[in-house]
Short mmCIF file of C-alpha atoms (C1' of nucleotides) in Angstrom, two decimals:
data_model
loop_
_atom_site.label_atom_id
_atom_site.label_comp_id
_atom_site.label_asym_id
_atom_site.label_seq_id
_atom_site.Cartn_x
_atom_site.Cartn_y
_atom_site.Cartn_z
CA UNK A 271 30.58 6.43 -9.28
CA UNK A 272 29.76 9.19 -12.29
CA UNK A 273 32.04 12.28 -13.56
CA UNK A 274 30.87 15.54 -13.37
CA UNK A 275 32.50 18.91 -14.45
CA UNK A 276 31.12 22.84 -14.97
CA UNK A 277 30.97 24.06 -18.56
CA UNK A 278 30.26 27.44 -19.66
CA UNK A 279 28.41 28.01 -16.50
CA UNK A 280 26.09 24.83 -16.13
CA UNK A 281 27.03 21.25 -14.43
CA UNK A 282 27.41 18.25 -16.17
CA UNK A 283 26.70 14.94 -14.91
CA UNK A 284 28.17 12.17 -17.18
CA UNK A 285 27.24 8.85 -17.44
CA UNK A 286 24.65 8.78 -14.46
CA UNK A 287 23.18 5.25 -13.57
CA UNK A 288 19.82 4.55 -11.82
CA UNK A 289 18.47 7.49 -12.67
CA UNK A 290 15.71 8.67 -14.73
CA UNK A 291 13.71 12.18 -13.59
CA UNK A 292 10.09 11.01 -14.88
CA UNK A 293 10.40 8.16 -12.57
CA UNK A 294 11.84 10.49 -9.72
CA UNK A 295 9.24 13.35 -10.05
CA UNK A 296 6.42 10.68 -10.22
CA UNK A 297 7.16 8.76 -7.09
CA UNK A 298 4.52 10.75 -5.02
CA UNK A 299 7.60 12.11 -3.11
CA UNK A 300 7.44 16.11 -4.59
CA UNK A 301 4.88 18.58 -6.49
CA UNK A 302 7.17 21.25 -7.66
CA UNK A 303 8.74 20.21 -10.82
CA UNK A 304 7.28 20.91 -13.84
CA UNK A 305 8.59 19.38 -17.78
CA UNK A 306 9.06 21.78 -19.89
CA UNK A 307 7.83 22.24 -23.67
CA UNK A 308 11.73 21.51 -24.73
CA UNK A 309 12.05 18.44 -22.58
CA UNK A 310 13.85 19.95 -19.92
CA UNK A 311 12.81 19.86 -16.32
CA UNK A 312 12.20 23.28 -14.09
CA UNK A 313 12.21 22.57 -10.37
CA UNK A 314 11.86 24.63 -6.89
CA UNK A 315 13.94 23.51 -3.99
CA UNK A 316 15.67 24.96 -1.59
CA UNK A 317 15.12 28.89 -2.63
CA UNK A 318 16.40 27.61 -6.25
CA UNK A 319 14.79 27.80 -9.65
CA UNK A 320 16.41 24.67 -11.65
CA UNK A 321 16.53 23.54 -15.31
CA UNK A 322 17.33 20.34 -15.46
CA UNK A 323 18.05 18.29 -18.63
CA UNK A 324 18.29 14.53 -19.55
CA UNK A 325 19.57 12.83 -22.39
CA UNK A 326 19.00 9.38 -21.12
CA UNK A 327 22.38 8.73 -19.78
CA UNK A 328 24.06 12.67 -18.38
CA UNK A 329 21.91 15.34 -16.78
CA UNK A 330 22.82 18.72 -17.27
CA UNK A 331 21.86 21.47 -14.76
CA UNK A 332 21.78 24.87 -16.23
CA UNK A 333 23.03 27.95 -14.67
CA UNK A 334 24.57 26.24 -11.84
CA UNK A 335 28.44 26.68 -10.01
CA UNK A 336 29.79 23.84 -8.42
CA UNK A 337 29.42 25.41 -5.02
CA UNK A 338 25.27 25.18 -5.67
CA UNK A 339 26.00 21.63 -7.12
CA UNK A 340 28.02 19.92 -4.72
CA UNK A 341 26.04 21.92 -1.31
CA UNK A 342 22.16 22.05 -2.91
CA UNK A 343 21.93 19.70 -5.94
CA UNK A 344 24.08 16.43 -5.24
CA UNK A 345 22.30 15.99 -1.72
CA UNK A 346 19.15 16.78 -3.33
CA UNK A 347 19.12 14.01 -5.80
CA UNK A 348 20.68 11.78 -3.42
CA UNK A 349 23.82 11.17 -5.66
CA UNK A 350 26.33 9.57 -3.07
CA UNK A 351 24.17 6.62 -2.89
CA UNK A 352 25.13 3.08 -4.00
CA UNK A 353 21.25 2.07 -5.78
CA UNK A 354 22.82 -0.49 -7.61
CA UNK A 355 23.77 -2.09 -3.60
CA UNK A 356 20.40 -1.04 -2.64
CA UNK A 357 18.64 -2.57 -5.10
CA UNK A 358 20.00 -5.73 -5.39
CA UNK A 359 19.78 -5.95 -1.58
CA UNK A 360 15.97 -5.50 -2.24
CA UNK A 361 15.43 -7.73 -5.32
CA UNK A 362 17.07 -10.80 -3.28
CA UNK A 363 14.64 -13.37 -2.83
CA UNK A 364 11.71 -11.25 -4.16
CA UNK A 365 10.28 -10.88 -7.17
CA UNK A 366 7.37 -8.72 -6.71
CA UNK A 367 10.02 -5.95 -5.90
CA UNK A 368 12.57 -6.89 -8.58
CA UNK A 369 10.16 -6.28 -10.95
CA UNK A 370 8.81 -3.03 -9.39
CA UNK A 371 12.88 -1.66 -9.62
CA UNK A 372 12.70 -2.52 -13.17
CA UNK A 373 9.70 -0.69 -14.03
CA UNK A 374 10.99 2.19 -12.14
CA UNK A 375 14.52 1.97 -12.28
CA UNK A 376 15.30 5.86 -12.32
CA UNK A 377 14.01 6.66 -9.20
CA UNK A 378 15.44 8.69 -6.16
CA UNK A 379 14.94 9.44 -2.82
CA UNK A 380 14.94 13.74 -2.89
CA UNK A 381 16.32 15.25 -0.08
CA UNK A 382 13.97 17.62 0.40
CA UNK A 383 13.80 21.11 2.72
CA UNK A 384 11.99 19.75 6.23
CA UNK A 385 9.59 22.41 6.68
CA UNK A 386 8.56 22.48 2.94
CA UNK A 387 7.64 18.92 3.38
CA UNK A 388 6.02 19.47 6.33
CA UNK A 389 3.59 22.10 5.01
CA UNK A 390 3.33 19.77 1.50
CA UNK A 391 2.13 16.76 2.78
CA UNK A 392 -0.24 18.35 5.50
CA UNK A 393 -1.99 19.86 2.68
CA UNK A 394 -2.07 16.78 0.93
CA UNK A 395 -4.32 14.96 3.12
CA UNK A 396 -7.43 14.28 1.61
CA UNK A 397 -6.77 15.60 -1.97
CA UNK A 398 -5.34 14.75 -5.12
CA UNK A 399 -1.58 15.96 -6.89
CA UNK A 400 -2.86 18.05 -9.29
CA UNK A 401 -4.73 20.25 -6.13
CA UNK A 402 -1.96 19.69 -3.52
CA UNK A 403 0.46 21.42 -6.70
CA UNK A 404 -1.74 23.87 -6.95
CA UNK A 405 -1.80 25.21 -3.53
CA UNK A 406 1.69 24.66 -3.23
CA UNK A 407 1.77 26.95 -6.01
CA UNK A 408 -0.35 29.46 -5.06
CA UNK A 409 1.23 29.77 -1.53
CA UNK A 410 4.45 30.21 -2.99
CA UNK A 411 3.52 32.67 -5.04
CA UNK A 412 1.61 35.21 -2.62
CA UNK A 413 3.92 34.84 0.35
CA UNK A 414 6.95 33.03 -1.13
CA UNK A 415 10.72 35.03 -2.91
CA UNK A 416 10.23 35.45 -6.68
CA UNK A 417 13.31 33.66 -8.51
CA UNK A 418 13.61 35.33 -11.72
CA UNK A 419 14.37 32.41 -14.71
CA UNK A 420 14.42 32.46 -18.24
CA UNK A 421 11.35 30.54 -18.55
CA UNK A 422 9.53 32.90 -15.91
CA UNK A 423 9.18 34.03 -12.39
CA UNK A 424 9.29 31.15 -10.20
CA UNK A 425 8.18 31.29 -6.22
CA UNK A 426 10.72 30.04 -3.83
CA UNK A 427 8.57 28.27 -1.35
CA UNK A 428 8.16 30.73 2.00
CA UNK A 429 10.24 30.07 5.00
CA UNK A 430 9.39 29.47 8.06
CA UNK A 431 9.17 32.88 9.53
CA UNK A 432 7.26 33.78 6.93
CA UNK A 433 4.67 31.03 7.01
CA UNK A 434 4.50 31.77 10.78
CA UNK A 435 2.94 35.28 10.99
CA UNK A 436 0.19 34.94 8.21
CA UNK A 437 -3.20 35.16 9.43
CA UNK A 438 -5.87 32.84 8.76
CA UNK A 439 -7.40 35.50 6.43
CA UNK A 440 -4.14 35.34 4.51
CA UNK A 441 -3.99 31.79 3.43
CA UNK A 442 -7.84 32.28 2.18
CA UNK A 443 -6.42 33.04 -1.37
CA UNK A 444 -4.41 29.61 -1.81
CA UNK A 445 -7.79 27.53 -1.52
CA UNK A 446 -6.60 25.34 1.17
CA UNK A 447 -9.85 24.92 2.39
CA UNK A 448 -10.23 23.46 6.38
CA UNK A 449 -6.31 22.63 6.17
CA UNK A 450 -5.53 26.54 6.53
CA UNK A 451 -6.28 26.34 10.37
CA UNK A 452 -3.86 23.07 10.16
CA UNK A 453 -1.36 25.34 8.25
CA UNK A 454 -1.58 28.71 10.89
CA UNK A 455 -0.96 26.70 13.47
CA UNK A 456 1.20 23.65 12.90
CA UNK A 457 3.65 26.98 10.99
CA UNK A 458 3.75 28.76 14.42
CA UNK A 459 4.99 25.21 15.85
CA UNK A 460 7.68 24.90 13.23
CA UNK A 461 8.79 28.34 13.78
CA UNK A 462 9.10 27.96 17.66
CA UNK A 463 11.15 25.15 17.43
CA UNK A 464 8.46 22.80 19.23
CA UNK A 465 9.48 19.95 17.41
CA UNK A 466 13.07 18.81 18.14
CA UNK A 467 15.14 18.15 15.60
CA UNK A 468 17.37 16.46 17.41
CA UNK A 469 14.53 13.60 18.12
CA UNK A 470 13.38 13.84 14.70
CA UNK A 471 17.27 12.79 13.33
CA UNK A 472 17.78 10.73 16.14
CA UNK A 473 18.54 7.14 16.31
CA UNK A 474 14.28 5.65 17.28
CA UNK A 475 12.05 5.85 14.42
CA UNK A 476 9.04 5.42 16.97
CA UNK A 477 10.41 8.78 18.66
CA UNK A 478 10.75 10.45 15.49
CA UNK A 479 7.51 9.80 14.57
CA UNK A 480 5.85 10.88 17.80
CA UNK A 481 7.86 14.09 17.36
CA UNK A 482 5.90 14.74 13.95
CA UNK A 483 2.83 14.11 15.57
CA UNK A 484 3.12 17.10 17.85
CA UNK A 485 2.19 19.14 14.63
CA UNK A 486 -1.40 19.56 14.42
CA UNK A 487 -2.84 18.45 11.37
CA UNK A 488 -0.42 16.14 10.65
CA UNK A 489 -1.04 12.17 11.63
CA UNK A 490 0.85 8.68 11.23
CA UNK A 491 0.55 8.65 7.28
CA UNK A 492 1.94 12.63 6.65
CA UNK A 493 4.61 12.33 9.34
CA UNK A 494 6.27 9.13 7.79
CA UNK A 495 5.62 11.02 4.70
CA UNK A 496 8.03 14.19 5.98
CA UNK A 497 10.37 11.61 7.61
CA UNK A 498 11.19 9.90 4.30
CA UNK A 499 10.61 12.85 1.90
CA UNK A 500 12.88 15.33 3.68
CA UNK A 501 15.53 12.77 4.43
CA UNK A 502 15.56 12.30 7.51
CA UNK A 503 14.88 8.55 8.03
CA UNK A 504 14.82 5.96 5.48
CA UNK A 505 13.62 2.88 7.37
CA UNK A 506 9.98 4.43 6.85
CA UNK A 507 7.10 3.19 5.03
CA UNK A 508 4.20 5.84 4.60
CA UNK A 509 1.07 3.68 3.63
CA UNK A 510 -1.32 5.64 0.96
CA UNK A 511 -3.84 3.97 -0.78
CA UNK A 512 -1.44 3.14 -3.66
CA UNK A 513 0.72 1.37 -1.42
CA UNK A 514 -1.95 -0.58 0.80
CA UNK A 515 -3.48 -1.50 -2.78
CA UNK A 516 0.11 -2.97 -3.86
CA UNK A 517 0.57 -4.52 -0.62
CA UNK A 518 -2.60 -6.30 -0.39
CA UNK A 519 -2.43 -7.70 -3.84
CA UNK A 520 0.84 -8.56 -4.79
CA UNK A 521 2.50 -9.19 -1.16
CA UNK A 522 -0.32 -10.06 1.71
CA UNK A 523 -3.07 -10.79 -0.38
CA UNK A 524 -5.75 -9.23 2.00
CA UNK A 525 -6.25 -5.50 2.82
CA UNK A 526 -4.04 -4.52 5.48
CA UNK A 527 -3.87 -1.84 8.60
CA UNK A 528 -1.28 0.60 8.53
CA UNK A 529 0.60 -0.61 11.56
CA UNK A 530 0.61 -4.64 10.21
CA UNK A 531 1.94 -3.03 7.06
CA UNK A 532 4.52 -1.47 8.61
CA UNK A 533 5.69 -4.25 10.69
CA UNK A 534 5.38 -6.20 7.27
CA UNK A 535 7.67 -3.58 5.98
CA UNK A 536 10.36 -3.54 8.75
CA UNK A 537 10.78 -7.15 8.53
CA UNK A 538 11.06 -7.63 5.16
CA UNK A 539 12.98 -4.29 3.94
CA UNK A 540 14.08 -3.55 6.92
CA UNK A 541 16.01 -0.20 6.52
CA UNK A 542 15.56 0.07 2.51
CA UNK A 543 11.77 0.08 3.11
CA UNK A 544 11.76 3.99 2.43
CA UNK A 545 13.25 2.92 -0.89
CA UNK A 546 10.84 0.01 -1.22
CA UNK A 547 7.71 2.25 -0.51
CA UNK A 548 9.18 4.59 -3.72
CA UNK A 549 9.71 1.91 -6.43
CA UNK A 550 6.28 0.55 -5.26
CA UNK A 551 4.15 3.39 -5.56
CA UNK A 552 5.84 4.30 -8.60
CA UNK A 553 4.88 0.66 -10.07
CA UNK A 554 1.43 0.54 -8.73
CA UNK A 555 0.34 3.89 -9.35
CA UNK A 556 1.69 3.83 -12.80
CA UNK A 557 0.18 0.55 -13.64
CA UNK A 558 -2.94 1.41 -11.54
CA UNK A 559 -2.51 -1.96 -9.77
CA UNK A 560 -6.00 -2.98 -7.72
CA UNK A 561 -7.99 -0.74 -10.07
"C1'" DC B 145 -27.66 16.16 -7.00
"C1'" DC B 146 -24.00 12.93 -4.80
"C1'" DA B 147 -19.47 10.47 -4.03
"C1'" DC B 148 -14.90 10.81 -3.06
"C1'" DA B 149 -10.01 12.41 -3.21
"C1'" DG B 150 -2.45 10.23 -1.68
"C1'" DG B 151 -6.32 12.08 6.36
"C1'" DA B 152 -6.86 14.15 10.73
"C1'" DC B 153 -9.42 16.05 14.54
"C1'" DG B 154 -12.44 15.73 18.37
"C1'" DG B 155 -15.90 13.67 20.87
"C1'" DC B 156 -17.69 9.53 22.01
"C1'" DT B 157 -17.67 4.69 23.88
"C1'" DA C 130 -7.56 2.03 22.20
"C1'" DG C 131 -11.02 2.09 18.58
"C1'" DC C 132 -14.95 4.00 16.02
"C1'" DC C 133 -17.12 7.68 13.38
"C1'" DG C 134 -19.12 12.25 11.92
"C1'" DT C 135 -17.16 16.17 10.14
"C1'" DC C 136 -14.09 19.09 7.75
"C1'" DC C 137 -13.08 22.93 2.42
"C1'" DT C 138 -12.81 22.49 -2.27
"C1'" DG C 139 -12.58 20.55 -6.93
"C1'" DT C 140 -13.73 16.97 -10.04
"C1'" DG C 141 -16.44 13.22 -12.06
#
DNA sequence: CCACAGGACGGCT
DNA sequence: AGCCGTCCTGTG
């Protein structure tokens, strides 16, 4: 599908197709990568600082081996996947999402660490990117592994035994406000191994969700959010207010509950609606559709 | 000053 | 099962 070689220490991804990292890092799907003032792109995944260039058609990771690559990076971005099959499987016979691939043609499904997306999108609730960043950012950087980097420290986002025995008066410095008590204890229920991760990858997507749901603090919208965002189902369709605005205008034409949305979605996208709930956020969002 | 933001909990009916 | 007041904090 695309070459790629390692060249004086840094990977080299030629000739990469349905791909664009603006489109990727603005799908709603991740709040820890940053453009820098040369163009490039510095990310925080997976205990890894990365800086990540694109030149339109190769992407060049920098200070990377191939091990890194082909065990962290190439899952990460998703980069055995056929999108050219998955998109034209989605564009057939409608419009409205052929012309929402278009618009957002680079964009990815990231593989992201499970318990980072867990804690992410429980803080999200209720709040806005450029807040949910922040206190993303500020808990990696009082509890998280400093990653030194050319371009600065960076703050590996803390694991889960780390996140498990702070206190409540701890997290006061990273702002959370009332989603600290969700944070303490839905933590100490990662780190127990309360939720079953065999359920979670297992074959029912009704079981996997009810697994998330054992987290407190998290509910229907945040667990199909850590389904989808960490990988581990893509037949789910996390309804935020982008998405129910997008829906209701250019698909149902009325406002919509989550659960008729997704049956709407499992019908119609069947198990590409992960990948149908990216490329429409992406296109509403970015052309503020129902505002 | 108030409304609301990429929701969820807990108590009520 | 469904409704609704409440929850921290920042921004407009």
């Amino acid at each position: 599908m695309y070459k790629w070689e390692e060249k004086d220490g840094h990977i080299i991804i030629y000739n990469l197709t349905n791909f664009d990292p603006f489109h990727t890092f603005h799908c709603g799907q991740c709040f820890r990568w940053n453009r820098l003032p040369n163009g490039h792109w510095l990310g925080v995944a997976y205990g890894l600082a990365l800086d990540l260039e694109w030149d339109g058609k190769n992407m060049i990771l920098y200070h990377t081996t191939p091990e890194q690559f082909l065990h962290i990076w190439h899952p990460y971005f998703d980069l055995g996947r056929d999108y050219g099959d998955l998109k034209a499987k989605l564009s057939q016979n409608d419009s409205v999402m052929a012309e929402a691939i278009r618009f957002g043609q680079g964009v990815r499904l990231l593989k992201q660490d499970f318990n980072e997306v867990a804690i992410s999108f429980l803080i999200s609730q209720n709040n806005g990117i450029p807040r949910i960043r922040k206190i993303i950012e500020s808990l990696s950087a009082a509890f998280g592994r400093p990653i030194e980097h050319e371009s600065g420290t960076c703050y590996a986002f803390p694991d889960p035994k780390r996140l498990s025995e702070l206190t409540l008066e701890d997290l006061e410095v990273i702002r959370a406000g009332y989603r600290d008590k969700y944070i303490y204890r839905a933590s100490r229920q990662l780190y127990s191994g309360e939720v079953n991760m065999d359920i979670v990858l297992g074959p029912d997507k009704e079981s996997s969700r009810q697994e998330m749901l054992k987290l407190f603090g998290v509910g229907e919208k945040v667990a199909d959010c850590i389904l989808l965002f960490s990988g581990a189902r893509t037949d789910i369709f996390p309804v935020d207010r982008w998405v129910k605005r997008v829906m209701a205008e250019l698909y149902l034409g009325h406002e919509a509950s989550y659960e008729e949305l997704n049956d709407f979605a499992q019908k119609h996208f069947g198990g590409l609606a992960g990948f149908a709930q990216q490329y429409l956020f992406y296109y509403a969002r970015e052309n503020k559709i129902g505002m």
